[in-house]
Coordinates of C-alpha atoms in Angstrom, one line a residue:
M49 CA 92.1 -15.8 -79.3
R50 CA 92.8 -18.1 -82.6
R51 CA 96.7 -18.5 -83.8
Q52 CA 97.1 -18.3 -88.1
T53 CA 100.1 -19.2 -89.8
V54 CA 100.6 -18.1 -93.5
R55 CA 104.3 -18.8 -94.9
G56 CA 105.9 -19.0 -91.5
Q57 CA 104.6 -15.9 -90.0
T58 CA 101.7 -16.3 -86.7
V59 CA 99.6 -13.7 -86.6
R60 CA 97.0 -12.8 -83.9
G61 CA 93.7 -12.7 -83.5
Q62 CA 93.5 -12.5 -87.6
A63 CA 91.6 -15.7 -89.4
V64 CA 92.6 -15.8 -92.5
R65 CA 90.6 -18.0 -95.9
G66 CA 92.0 -18.2 -99.0
E67 CA 90.9 -18.1 -103.0
T68 CA 92.3 -21.4 -104.5
V69 CA 92.8 -22.1 -108.0
R70 CA 92.4 -24.7 -110.4
G71 CA 89.4 -26.6 -108.5
Q72 CA 91.1 -26.8 -104.9
A73 CA 88.1 -26.7 -102.5
D74 CA 87.5 -22.9 -101.8
G75 CA 85.0 -23.4 -98.9
G76 CA 82.4 -25.0 -100.1
G77 CA 82.9 -24.4 -104.3
A78 CA 85.0 -24.9 -107.0
G79 CA 87.8 -22.2 -107.4
L80 CA 88.6 -20.3 -109.7
H81 CA 90.7 -21.6 -112.6
R82 CA 93.9 -20.2 -114.7
Q83 CA 93.3 -21.1 -118.0
L84 CA 93.7 -17.6 -118.9
G85 CA 97.2 -16.5 -120.9
L86 CA 99.2 -13.3 -122.7
T87 CA 97.1 -13.3 -125.4
G88 CA 93.5 -14.3 -123.6
L89 CA 94.3 -11.7 -120.9
T90 CA 95.4 -8.8 -123.7
F91 CA 92.3 -9.9 -125.7
I92 CA 90.3 -8.7 -122.9
S93 CA 91.7 -5.7 -121.7
L94 CA 91.8 -4.8 -126.0
G95 CA 88.3 -5.7 -126.4
S96 CA 87.1 -3.9 -123.6
V97 CA 88.9 -0.5 -124.4
I98 CA 87.6 -1.5 -128.1
G99 CA 83.2 -1.0 -127.8
S100 CA 80.9 1.5 -129.0
G101 CA 83.6 4.6 -128.3
W102 CA 85.3 3.9 -131.4
L103 CA 81.5 4.4 -132.9
L104 CA 80.7 7.3 -132.1
G105 CA 83.1 9.0 -129.9
A106 CA 84.9 10.8 -132.7
L107 CA 81.4 12.6 -133.3
T108 CA 80.4 13.9 -129.4
A109 CA 84.8 14.5 -129.5
A110 CA 84.3 17.0 -133.2
E111 CA 81.4 18.7 -131.4
A112 CA 82.7 19.3 -128.5
A113 CA 86.6 20.7 -129.3
G114 CA 86.9 20.7 -133.4
P115 CA 89.8 19.7 -135.0
A116 CA 91.5 20.1 -131.5
S117 CA 89.8 17.5 -130.2
V118 CA 92.9 15.4 -131.9
V119 CA 94.4 17.1 -128.4
S120 CA 91.5 15.5 -126.2
W121 CA 93.1 12.6 -127.8
A122 CA 96.5 12.7 -126.9
I123 CA 95.5 13.9 -123.3
A124 CA 93.1 10.5 -123.0
G125 CA 96.0 9.2 -124.1
A126 CA 98.5 10.4 -121.4
L127 CA 95.8 10.1 -118.9
A128 CA 94.7 6.1 -119.3
T129 CA 99.2 5.3 -119.7
L130 CA 99.8 6.6 -116.5
L131 CA 96.9 5.1 -114.8
A132 CA 97.7 1.7 -116.8
L133 CA 101.0 1.7 -115.6
V134 CA 99.8 1.6 -111.9
Y135 CA 97.9 -1.3 -112.5
A136 CA 100.7 -3.2 -114.4
E137 CA 102.1 -2.7 -111.4
L138 CA 99.9 -3.5 -108.5
G139 CA 98.3 -6.6 -111.2
A140 CA 101.3 -7.9 -111.2
A141 CA 102.5 -8.1 -107.7
Y142 CA 99.5 -8.8 -106.8
P143 CA 96.8 -11.0 -108.9
V144 CA 93.7 -11.7 -107.1
A145 CA 90.0 -11.8 -108.6
G146 CA 88.5 -7.7 -109.3
G147 CA 91.8 -6.3 -108.6
T148 CA 90.4 -3.1 -108.4
A149 CA 88.1 -2.9 -105.4
R150 CA 91.1 -5.9 -103.9
Y151 CA 93.8 -3.1 -103.8
P152 CA 91.9 -1.1 -102.3
R153 CA 90.6 -2.8 -99.2
L154 CA 94.1 -4.2 -98.7
V155 CA 95.4 -0.7 -98.3
L156 CA 91.8 1.3 -96.9
G157 CA 90.7 -1.9 -94.9
P158 CA 86.9 -2.4 -95.2
L159 CA 85.3 1.2 -95.9
G160 CA 87.4 2.5 -98.0
G161 CA 87.9 -1.1 -99.7
F162 CA 84.3 -0.9 -100.2
V163 CA 83.7 2.6 -101.5
A164 CA 86.4 1.7 -104.3
G165 CA 84.3 -1.7 -105.1
W166 CA 81.8 0.1 -105.4
V167 CA 82.3 2.9 -107.3
A168 CA 84.1 0.1 -110.0
W169 CA 80.7 -2.2 -109.3
I170 CA 78.6 1.0 -110.7
P171 CA 80.1 1.6 -114.4
A172 CA 81.2 -2.2 -115.0
V173 CA 77.1 -3.3 -114.3
A174 CA 75.9 0.0 -116.3
L175 CA 79.0 -1.0 -119.6
A176 CA 77.1 -4.1 -120.6
P177 CA 73.3 -2.7 -121.5
L178 CA 75.5 0.6 -122.7
E179 CA 76.8 -0.9 -125.4
I180 CA 74.3 -2.8 -126.1
T181 CA 72.1 0.3 -126.5
A182 CA 74.9 1.7 -128.4
A183 CA 74.8 -0.9 -130.7
L184 CA 70.3 -0.6 -131.4
S185 CA 71.1 3.1 -131.4
Y186 CA 73.5 2.6 -134.5
L187 CA 71.1 0.0 -135.9
D188 CA 68.7 2.2 -136.4
H189 CA 69.6 3.7 -139.3
V190 CA 69.3 0.5 -140.8
S191 CA 66.2 -0.5 -138.9
A192 CA 64.3 2.7 -137.8
G193 CA 62.1 1.4 -134.8
L194 CA 64.5 0.2 -132.2
V195 CA 64.8 3.6 -130.6
D196 CA 62.8 6.6 -130.1
D197 CA 64.3 10.4 -130.7
D198 CA 64.7 10.9 -126.9
G199 CA 67.3 8.1 -127.1
T200 CA 65.6 5.4 -125.3
L201 CA 65.1 1.9 -126.9
T202 CA 61.3 1.2 -128.1
R203 CA 60.0 -2.1 -127.3
A204 CA 61.1 -3.7 -130.1
G205 CA 64.6 -2.3 -129.2
L206 CA 64.1 -4.0 -125.2
A207 CA 63.6 -6.8 -126.3
L208 CA 66.7 -7.2 -129.1
A209 CA 69.1 -5.5 -125.8
A210 CA 67.6 -8.4 -123.4
A211 CA 68.1 -11.1 -125.7
A212 CA 71.2 -10.0 -125.9
L213 CA 72.2 -10.0 -121.8
L214 CA 71.0 -13.5 -122.1
V215 CA 73.3 -14.6 -124.1
F216 CA 76.3 -12.9 -122.8
T217 CA 75.3 -14.8 -119.9
A218 CA 74.8 -17.6 -121.0
V219 CA 78.1 -17.5 -122.6
N220 CA 79.5 -16.1 -118.8
L221 CA 78.4 -18.9 -116.8
L222 CA 80.0 -21.1 -119.4
G223 CA 83.4 -20.4 -117.2
V224 CA 86.3 -18.1 -118.0
R225 CA 87.5 -20.7 -120.9
W226 CA 84.7 -20.0 -123.4
L227 CA 84.8 -15.9 -122.6
A228 CA 88.8 -15.6 -123.8
R229 CA 87.4 -18.1 -126.8
T230 CA 84.4 -15.6 -127.9
T231 CA 86.6 -12.5 -127.1
T232 CA 89.5 -13.9 -128.8
V233 CA 87.4 -13.8 -132.2
T234 CA 85.5 -10.9 -131.6
V235 CA 88.8 -8.4 -130.7
G236 CA 90.7 -9.5 -133.8
W237 CA 87.3 -8.4 -136.2
K238 CA 87.2 -5.3 -133.5
V239 CA 90.4 -3.7 -134.5
L240 CA 90.6 -4.9 -138.3
V241 CA 87.4 -3.0 -138.7
P242 CA 88.5 0.3 -137.4
V243 CA 91.7 0.0 -139.6
V244 CA 90.2 -0.5 -142.7
T245 CA 87.6 2.5 -141.8
V246 CA 90.5 4.3 -141.0
V247 CA 92.4 3.0 -144.9
A248 CA 89.5 3.8 -146.4
L249 CA 88.2 6.8 -145.6
T250 CA 91.5 8.7 -145.8
A251 CA 92.3 7.5 -149.5
T252 CA 89.2 8.1 -150.3
A253 CA 88.2 11.9 -149.2
F254 CA 90.6 13.2 -147.1
H255 CA 90.5 17.5 -147.0
P256 CA 93.4 18.6 -145.1
A257 CA 91.9 22.3 -144.9
N258 CA 89.4 20.6 -142.5
F259 CA 91.5 20.9 -139.5
Q260 CA 91.6 25.1 -139.7
A261 CA 87.7 25.1 -141.3
G262 CA 84.6 25.9 -138.7
G263 CA 86.2 28.0 -136.9
G264 CA 90.4 27.8 -136.8
F265 CA 91.8 24.9 -134.8
A266 CA 90.5 24.9 -131.7
P267 CA 86.9 27.3 -131.9
F268 CA 86.1 26.3 -128.2
G269 CA 89.3 26.8 -126.7
A270 CA 90.9 25.1 -124.0
R271 CA 87.8 24.6 -122.3
G272 CA 86.3 22.4 -125.2
V273 CA 89.5 20.8 -124.9
F274 CA 89.3 19.5 -122.3
A275 CA 85.2 19.6 -122.0
A276 CA 85.9 16.7 -125.0
L277 CA 87.6 14.0 -122.6
P278 CA 83.7 13.3 -120.8
A279 CA 81.8 12.9 -123.3
G280 CA 83.7 10.2 -124.9
V281 CA 87.0 10.4 -124.8
V282 CA 88.3 9.0 -121.8
F283 CA 85.4 6.9 -122.0
S284 CA 86.3 4.9 -124.8
L285 CA 89.7 4.3 -123.1
Q286 CA 88.7 2.9 -120.2
G287 CA 88.6 -0.9 -119.9
F288 CA 92.6 -1.7 -120.0
E289 CA 92.1 -3.0 -116.2
Q290 CA 89.8 -5.8 -116.6
A291 CA 92.6 -7.9 -117.3
V292 CA 93.5 -7.3 -113.2
Q293 CA 89.7 -8.2 -113.0
M294 CA 90.9 -11.7 -114.4
G295 CA 94.3 -11.9 -112.6
A296 CA 92.8 -15.1 -110.2
E297 CA 92.2 -16.5 -113.5
A298 CA 95.9 -15.9 -115.0
K299 CA 98.3 -18.7 -115.7
R300 CA 101.5 -16.3 -115.2
P301 CA 99.8 -13.2 -114.3
H302 CA 103.7 -11.7 -113.1
R303 CA 104.3 -12.1 -116.7
D304 CA 101.2 -11.7 -118.4
L305 CA 99.2 -8.7 -116.9
P306 CA 101.3 -6.3 -116.9
R307 CA 102.2 -7.0 -120.9
A308 CA 98.9 -7.4 -121.4
I309 CA 97.2 -4.0 -119.8
I310 CA 100.5 -2.1 -121.5
V311 CA 100.2 -3.5 -125.3
A312 CA 96.3 -2.9 -124.7
T313 CA 96.2 0.9 -123.8
L314 CA 98.8 1.9 -126.2
A315 CA 96.8 -0.2 -129.5
G316 CA 94.3 1.3 -128.1
T317 CA 94.9 5.1 -127.9
A318 CA 97.2 4.6 -130.8
L319 CA 93.4 3.9 -133.2
Y320 CA 91.4 6.3 -131.7
F321 CA 93.7 9.0 -132.8
L322 CA 94.0 8.1 -136.2
L323 CA 90.6 7.3 -136.5
Q324 CA 89.4 11.4 -134.9
V325 CA 92.2 12.2 -137.3
A326 CA 90.2 10.3 -140.5
F327 CA 87.0 11.7 -139.1
L328 CA 88.0 15.3 -139.2
G329 CA 89.5 14.8 -142.6
T330 CA 87.1 13.6 -144.3
V331 CA 84.1 15.3 -143.2
D332 CA 82.1 17.2 -146.4
P333 CA 83.8 21.0 -146.0
G334 CA 80.7 22.5 -146.5
R335 CA 79.1 21.2 -144.2
L336 CA 81.6 22.9 -141.3
A337 CA 80.6 26.6 -142.4
A338 CA 78.6 26.5 -139.5
G339 CA 81.0 25.9 -137.2
W340 CA 81.6 21.9 -135.3
S341 CA 78.1 21.5 -134.3
R342 CA 76.8 19.4 -135.8
P343 CA 79.3 17.7 -138.7
L344 CA 76.9 15.4 -140.3
G345 CA 74.3 17.1 -139.5
A346 CA 71.1 17.4 -137.1
G347 CA 70.4 14.0 -135.2
D348 CA 72.4 12.2 -136.8
Y349 CA 73.7 8.7 -134.5
G350 CA 76.7 6.8 -136.7
P351 CA 79.0 8.8 -137.9
F352 CA 81.6 6.8 -139.9
A353 CA 78.4 5.2 -141.7
T354 CA 77.2 8.1 -142.6
L355 CA 80.7 8.8 -144.2
A356 CA 81.3 6.6 -146.1
T357 CA 77.9 6.1 -147.2
S358 CA 78.0 9.8 -148.5
L359 CA 81.6 8.6 -150.5
G360 CA 80.0 5.7 -152.3
L361 CA 81.1 3.3 -150.3
G362 CA 78.7 1.3 -149.6
W363 CA 80.6 -1.8 -148.7
L364 CA 82.4 -0.2 -145.8
A365 CA 79.1 1.0 -144.7
I366 CA 77.8 -2.5 -144.2
L367 CA 81.0 -3.3 -142.7
L368 CA 80.1 -1.0 -140.3
Y369 CA 76.5 -1.5 -139.3
I370 CA 77.7 -5.1 -138.8
D371 CA 81.2 -4.1 -135.8
A372 CA 78.3 -1.8 -134.2
V373 CA 76.7 -5.0 -133.8
V374 CA 80.1 -6.6 -132.9
S375 CA 82.3 -4.5 -131.3
P376 CA 80.2 -3.5 -128.3
G377 CA 78.5 -7.1 -128.1
G378 CA 82.1 -8.1 -127.1
T379 CA 82.4 -4.8 -124.8
A380 CA 79.3 -6.2 -122.7
L381 CA 80.7 -9.8 -123.0
I382 CA 83.8 -9.4 -121.3
Y383 CA 82.1 -6.5 -118.7
L384 CA 79.1 -9.0 -117.7
G385 CA 82.6 -11.2 -116.1
T386 CA 84.4 -8.4 -114.7
S387 CA 81.8 -7.0 -112.7
A388 CA 81.0 -10.2 -111.8
R389 CA 84.4 -11.0 -110.6
L390 CA 84.0 -7.3 -108.7
S391 CA 80.7 -8.0 -106.5
Y392 CA 82.1 -11.5 -106.0
S393 CA 85.5 -10.1 -104.5
L394 CA 83.2 -7.4 -102.4
A395 CA 81.0 -10.1 -101.1
R396 CA 84.4 -12.4 -100.4
T397 CA 85.2 -8.8 -97.6
Q398 CA 81.8 -8.8 -96.4
G399 CA 81.0 -5.5 -98.3
L400 CA 77.7 -7.3 -100.0
P401 CA 76.4 -10.7 -98.9
A402 CA 78.5 -13.8 -99.5
A403 CA 76.0 -15.6 -102.0
L404 CA 77.6 -13.4 -104.7
A405 CA 80.6 -15.2 -103.3
R406 CA 79.3 -19.0 -104.2
L407 CA 81.2 -20.4 -106.5
D408 CA 79.9 -23.3 -109.2
R409 CA 81.9 -26.4 -110.4
R410 CA 83.9 -24.0 -113.6
G411 CA 84.3 -21.5 -111.1
V412 CA 82.0 -19.0 -111.9
P413 CA 80.9 -17.0 -109.0
I414 CA 77.4 -17.1 -111.0
V415 CA 75.2 -15.1 -108.5
S416 CA 77.2 -12.3 -109.1
V417 CA 76.8 -13.7 -113.4
L418 CA 72.7 -13.5 -112.7
L419 CA 73.3 -10.5 -110.2
A420 CA 74.8 -7.9 -112.8
A421 CA 72.7 -9.4 -116.0
A422 CA 69.5 -8.9 -113.8
L423 CA 70.8 -4.9 -112.9
G424 CA 72.0 -4.3 -116.7
M425 CA 68.5 -5.1 -117.5
V426 CA 67.1 -2.1 -115.6
V427 CA 69.7 0.1 -116.5
L428 CA 68.4 -0.5 -119.9
L429 CA 65.5 1.9 -119.4
P430 CA 65.5 4.6 -117.6
F431 CA 69.0 6.7 -119.0
P432 CA 67.7 8.8 -122.2
S433 CA 71.1 8.4 -124.4
W434 CA 74.7 7.3 -124.8
Q435 CA 76.3 10.6 -124.6
K436 CA 74.8 11.4 -120.6
L437 CA 75.3 8.3 -119.3
V438 CA 79.4 7.8 -120.8
R439 CA 79.8 10.9 -118.2
L440 CA 78.4 9.3 -115.1
I441 CA 80.1 6.6 -116.2
S442 CA 83.8 7.6 -116.8
S443 CA 83.4 10.0 -113.3
A444 CA 82.8 6.7 -111.9
T445 CA 85.7 5.0 -113.3
F446 CA 88.1 7.8 -112.1
V447 CA 87.1 7.4 -109.0
M448 CA 87.9 4.1 -109.2
Y449 CA 91.5 5.1 -110.6
G450 CA 91.9 7.7 -108.0
F451 CA 92.4 4.6 -106.2
A452 CA 95.1 2.7 -107.3
P453 CA 98.2 5.3 -106.7
V454 CA 96.8 5.9 -103.5
C455 CA 97.5 1.9 -103.0
L456 CA 100.8 1.5 -104.8
A457 CA 102.7 4.2 -102.4
V458 CA 101.6 2.6 -99.7
L459 CA 102.2 -0.5 -101.2
R460 CA 105.4 0.1 -102.0
R461 CA 106.4 1.4 -98.6
A462 CA 104.3 -2.0 -96.7
D463 CA 105.6 -4.5 -98.3
P464 CA 109.0 -3.1 -100.1
E465 CA 110.3 -7.1 -100.4
R466 CA 107.4 -8.1 -102.8
P467 CA 108.8 -8.9 -105.9
R468 CA 107.7 -6.7 -108.7
P469 CA 108.1 -8.3 -112.1
Y470 CA 106.8 -4.4 -113.3
R471 CA 108.0 -1.1 -111.7
L472 CA 106.4 2.3 -112.0
P473 CA 109.3 4.5 -112.7
A474 CA 109.7 7.3 -110.3
A475 CA 106.5 6.5 -109.0
R476 CA 107.2 9.2 -106.1
I477 CA 105.7 11.5 -109.0
L478 CA 103.3 9.6 -111.1
A479 CA 101.5 8.8 -108.7
P480 CA 100.4 11.6 -107.2
L481 CA 100.6 13.2 -111.2
G482 CA 98.1 10.0 -111.1
F483 CA 95.9 10.9 -108.6
A484 CA 95.1 14.4 -109.8
A485 CA 95.0 13.4 -113.5
A486 CA 92.1 10.6 -112.4
N487 CA 90.5 14.1 -110.0
L488 CA 90.7 16.7 -113.4
V489 CA 88.5 14.1 -115.3
I490 CA 86.0 13.9 -113.1
Y491 CA 85.7 17.2 -112.4
W492 CA 85.2 17.9 -116.4
A493 CA 82.5 15.3 -116.3
G494 CA 80.7 18.7 -114.7
W495 CA 78.8 18.7 -111.9
R496 CA 75.2 17.6 -113.2
T497 CA 76.8 14.5 -114.4
N498 CA 78.9 14.5 -110.5
R499 CA 76.1 15.0 -108.6
A500 CA 74.5 12.0 -109.3
L501 CA 77.8 10.2 -108.4
F502 CA 78.1 10.6 -105.7
A503 CA 74.3 10.3 -104.4
A504 CA 75.3 7.2 -105.8
I505 CA 78.1 7.1 -103.1
A506 CA 76.2 7.9 -100.7
V507 CA 73.2 4.5 -102.1
G508 CA 76.5 2.0 -101.4
L509 CA 77.3 3.5 -98.1
A510 CA 73.9 2.8 -97.0
V511 CA 73.8 -0.9 -98.8
F512 CA 77.1 -0.8 -97.0
G513 CA 76.2 -0.1 -93.3
G514 CA 72.9 -1.8 -94.1
Y515 CA 74.6 -4.6 -94.6
R516 CA 76.9 -5.0 -91.9
V517 CA 74.2 -3.8 -89.1
T518 CA 72.4 -7.1 -90.0
R519 CA 76.0 -9.2 -88.7
P520 CA 76.7 -10.3 -85.2
A521 CA 78.6 -8.3 -83.5
G522 CA 81.2 -10.4 -82.9
R523 CA 81.8 -11.2 -86.9
R524 CA 81.9 -7.3 -88.0
A525 CA 85.4 -6.2 -89.5
D526 CA 87.3 -3.8 -87.9
L527 CA 85.9 -0.2 -90.2
E528 CA 89.8 0.7 -89.8
W529 CA 88.3 4.6 -90.5
R530 CA 91.4 5.9 -89.8
A531 CA 93.0 4.6 -93.1
A532 CA 90.0 5.6 -94.7
W533 CA 88.6 8.9 -93.3
W534 CA 90.2 10.9 -96.0
I535 CA 87.8 9.6 -98.6
G536 CA 84.7 11.6 -97.4
P537 CA 86.6 15.3 -97.5
W538 CA 88.6 14.0 -101.1
L539 CA 84.9 13.5 -102.7
G540 CA 83.6 16.4 -100.9
G541 CA 86.3 18.5 -101.8
L542 CA 84.9 17.9 -105.6
A543 CA 81.3 18.2 -105.2
V544 CA 82.3 21.8 -104.2
L545 CA 84.9 22.4 -106.6
S546 CA 82.4 20.7 -109.0
W547 CA 79.7 23.4 -107.9
L548 CA 81.8 26.1 -108.1
G549 CA 83.3 25.2 -111.5
Q550 CA 83.1 25.9 -115.0
F551 CA 81.3 22.6 -116.3
S552 CA 77.9 23.0 -115.5
G553 CA 78.5 24.7 -112.0
R554 CA 78.1 27.8 -110.9
G555 CA 81.4 29.5 -112.8
V556 CA 82.3 31.2 -110.1
L557 CA 86.1 29.5 -110.4
P558 CA 87.6 31.2 -113.6
F559 CA 88.9 28.8 -116.1
W560 CA 92.5 27.8 -115.4
V561 CA 92.3 28.8 -111.9
D562 CA 89.7 26.0 -111.3
L563 CA 92.3 23.0 -113.3
A564 CA 94.8 24.9 -110.3
L565 CA 92.6 24.7 -107.5
V566 CA 91.6 20.7 -108.1
A567 CA 95.4 20.1 -108.9
S568 CA 96.8 21.0 -105.8
F569 CA 93.2 20.0 -104.3
S570 CA 94.0 16.3 -105.4
L571 CA 98.1 16.5 -104.0
A572 CA 97.2 17.2 -101.1
V573 CA 94.6 14.9 -100.4
F574 CA 97.2 12.2 -102.3
A575 CA 99.9 12.9 -99.5
T576 CA 96.9 12.9 -96.5
A577 CA 95.6 9.7 -97.8
V578 CA 99.1 7.9 -97.8
R579 CA 100.0 8.6 -94.6
A580 CA 96.5 8.0 -93.5
A581 CA 96.8 4.5 -95.0
V582 CA 100.2 3.1 -93.7
S583 CA 100.1 3.8 -90.1
T584 CA 96.1 1.6 -90.2
G585 CA 95.7 -1.8 -90.4
V586 CA 99.3 -2.8 -90.2
G587 CA 98.8 -6.9 -88.8
R588 CA 95.3 -7.4 -91.3
R589 CA 97.5 -5.8 -94.2
Q590 CA 100.9 -8.4 -93.5
V591 CA 98.5 -10.9 -93.1
E592 CA 96.7 -10.5 -96.3
I593 CA 99.9 -9.3 -98.2
A594 CA 101.3 -12.8 -97.1
R595 CA 98.4 -15.0 -98.5
I596 CA 99.2 -13.3 -102.3
Q597 CA 100.6 -15.4 -104.3
A598 CA 104.7 -13.9 -105.1
P599 CA 106.4 -13.8 -108.7
D600 CA 108.4 -16.8 -109.4
A601 CA 111.5 -16.6 -111.5
A602 CA 109.3 -17.3 -114.5
G603 CA 106.3 -15.0 -114.0
G604 CA 104.0 -17.8 -112.6
A605 CA 102.3 -18.4 -109.7
T606 CA 104.7 -19.4 -107.1
A607 CA 103.8 -23.2 -106.0
G608 CA 101.6 -24.3 -103.4
A609 CA 100.3 -20.4 -103.0
T610 CA 96.9 -19.8 -102.8
I611 CA 95.7 -16.4 -104.1
T612 CA 94.2 -14.0 -101.1
A613 CA 90.6 -13.4 -100.8
A614 CA 90.8 -9.6 -99.8
L615 CA 90.2 -12.0 -96.1
G616 CA 87.3 -10.9 -93.7
D617 CA 87.1 -12.3 -90.3
R618 CA 85.4 -15.6 -91.8
P619 CA 84.5 -17.7 -94.8
P620 CA 81.6 -16.3 -96.2
G621 CA 78.5 -18.2 -95.9
R622 CA 79.2 -19.8 -91.5

């Protein structure tokens, strides 16, 4: 039996491999390079938050909830902030590549880690082509022929979308420094244009009476407020965790990661809230006589540009159409890179083929980047519209978010001595509340969306099982199913509640009763998950924790430490 010494600890029977930094050897390839500072990390998260959501989300939210859509944004902001604080603690204490997949692997073992990584990877891979499709849908108002009436891309639209994906792939292949530089330029623009839009629209024509028009402040009631969340609201605020994915490439992760995540979340929430207020207040009151179902008329897909044109602000409309390329394009660029870090992480944990963990001399996971681009090309084809795909992405992302509070609670118990530059306040209360909040968003996405999500998870498990059986029995890591057994009842219970519920389900559960059941079920699952995980895989977890950099006094990396690669039994490729 082999002996592995880690920082003075000797652990029997555990092989450890590390993910080195600044070009040190990594089992046959260069390591990930630490080149991202606070500005770069903040802009990666903020650039992920500000994408096509600001161009399109205000209209879909208003159609679902009317003026009460501002409440939807406030709720979404609170949920996003709560989950961002969870990731702020995890990211600062455990700075690794593909953190949203890595933390569940650390806590739950190979099986639970793969499920979490898979549901993180699905939306990340789909988001780049989705953002490009959103941009082309907006530009179709200027140059018709890019998008069909059902929302799918025409041949010309597909050609432009494919060209854009190729450009974004090339930038990512140049390395993380190029990604950071490009993101810094685009995010400055992406913040400036929405601010100018809010000021210009509200200064030109603002109608306070609109907030009581078209059936009152909440024409669709509380159900409309909640229905608006997965219709584009929570989708818009997703992405704050993208800095976590780049944790292994941050210069001072322990200091900068929590700051970047929190700043990006708060700034994005404030900006989206103001945009919704501006949209509601500047709609022509005459169009609201029949309600908020079509406040800009039938088939319109460029709400702010339409408003600007109707108010005679041609310069603003031009600015918005330019931004329809820059904002979604910048977000697509980021997600193409971060999705590659997730598949890299899954490969390092033996959940996917080892080739996906291959790094080039620039420290770029080249095979993972190319895979993300290839799958992005496929995603461009079958999905009919922005509104429908965002529900699936929102639901999948919040399944991923649901793992984070469980990981935080377990690691607080399993690794209590680790310095935590940022600590979630009242974690015993806020962690389970964060888990329940994630489950409520999944429920609000509706049964039609969730059945597709659960089918995608089943496909992922089939991929995991198929790849696992191809490996020699002696090289298969223990699944640690005792730590992850609760995932089946969790997702199965959500499926049943979604099927019986009020949101595209059978409507058996009365409104409010359904929300109470989802919340109660969530709290019970959270307690069960923490109990199951704390006592399972203790030896493996200790080895992996010991290999992750602890914070130094300056918030940087501990000298001489390596970052965990969310370890398996042997390095990939051997």
